[in-house]
XYZ file of C-alpha atoms in Angstrom:
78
model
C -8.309 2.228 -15.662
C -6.536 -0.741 -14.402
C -8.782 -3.970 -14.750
C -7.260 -6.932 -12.742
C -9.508 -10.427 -11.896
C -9.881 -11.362 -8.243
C -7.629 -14.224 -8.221
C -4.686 -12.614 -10.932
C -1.706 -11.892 -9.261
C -1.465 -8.302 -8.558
C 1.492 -5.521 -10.189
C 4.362 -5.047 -7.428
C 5.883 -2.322 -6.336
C 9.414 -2.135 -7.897
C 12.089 -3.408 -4.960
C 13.630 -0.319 -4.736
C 10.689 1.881 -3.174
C 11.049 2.520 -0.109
C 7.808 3.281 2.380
C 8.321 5.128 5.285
C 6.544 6.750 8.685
C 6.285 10.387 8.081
C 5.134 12.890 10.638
C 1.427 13.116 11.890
C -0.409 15.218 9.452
C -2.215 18.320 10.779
C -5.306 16.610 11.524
C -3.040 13.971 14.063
C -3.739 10.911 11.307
C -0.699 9.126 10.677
C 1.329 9.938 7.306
C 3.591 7.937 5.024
C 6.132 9.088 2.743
C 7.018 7.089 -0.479
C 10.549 7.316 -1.632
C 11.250 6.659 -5.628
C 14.956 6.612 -5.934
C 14.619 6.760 -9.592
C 12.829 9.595 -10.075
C 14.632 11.311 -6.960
C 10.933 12.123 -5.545
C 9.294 11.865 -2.358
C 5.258 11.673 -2.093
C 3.005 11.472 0.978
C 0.088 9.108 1.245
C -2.094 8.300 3.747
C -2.118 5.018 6.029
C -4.717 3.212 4.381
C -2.646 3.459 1.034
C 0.041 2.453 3.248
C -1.536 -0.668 4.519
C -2.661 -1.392 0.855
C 0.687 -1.162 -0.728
C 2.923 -2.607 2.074
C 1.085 -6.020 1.866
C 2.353 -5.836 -2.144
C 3.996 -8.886 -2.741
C 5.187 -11.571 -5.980
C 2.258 -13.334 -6.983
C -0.429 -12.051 -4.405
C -4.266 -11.959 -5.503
C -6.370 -9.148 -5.481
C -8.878 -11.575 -2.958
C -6.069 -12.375 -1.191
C -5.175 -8.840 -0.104
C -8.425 -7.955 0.358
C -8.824 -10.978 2.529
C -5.267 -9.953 5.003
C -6.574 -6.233 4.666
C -9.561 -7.394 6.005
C -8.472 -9.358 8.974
C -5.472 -7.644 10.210
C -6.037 -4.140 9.866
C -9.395 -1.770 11.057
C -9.927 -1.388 7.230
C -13.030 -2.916 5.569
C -12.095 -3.157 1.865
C -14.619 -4.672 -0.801
């Protein structure tokens, strides 16, 4: 399990992973498909992980991301 303090800057997504709008999943909910060039794969996730990793960025805090999650999405992270 991945321990990480509050105020550590978070790991980043490497620069070459692209995160994309997929079509709406059966149950109408928006889906996102990751794209790892590297490993040639594609992998669906939903759009909360979406909101979570698209906010990734150099140096970002875990209370940080919590905080934008918090206040510019409908998501209510702790």
């Amino acid at each position: 399990m991945l321990s990480i303090g509050i105020d550590k800057p978070l790991p980043v997504l490497r620069s070459d992973i692209e995160i994309f709008s997929g079509p709406l999943g059966e149950d109408g909910a928006p889906v996102y498909v990751i794209h790892d060039p590297v490993k040639g794969s594609f992998s669906k996730i939903g759009w909360e992980e979406a909101m979570v990793l698209k906010r990734l960025r150099a140096g970002l805090a875990l209370s940080s991301l919590l905080r934008e999650l918090n206040e510019n999405t409908t998501l209510r992270v702790t």
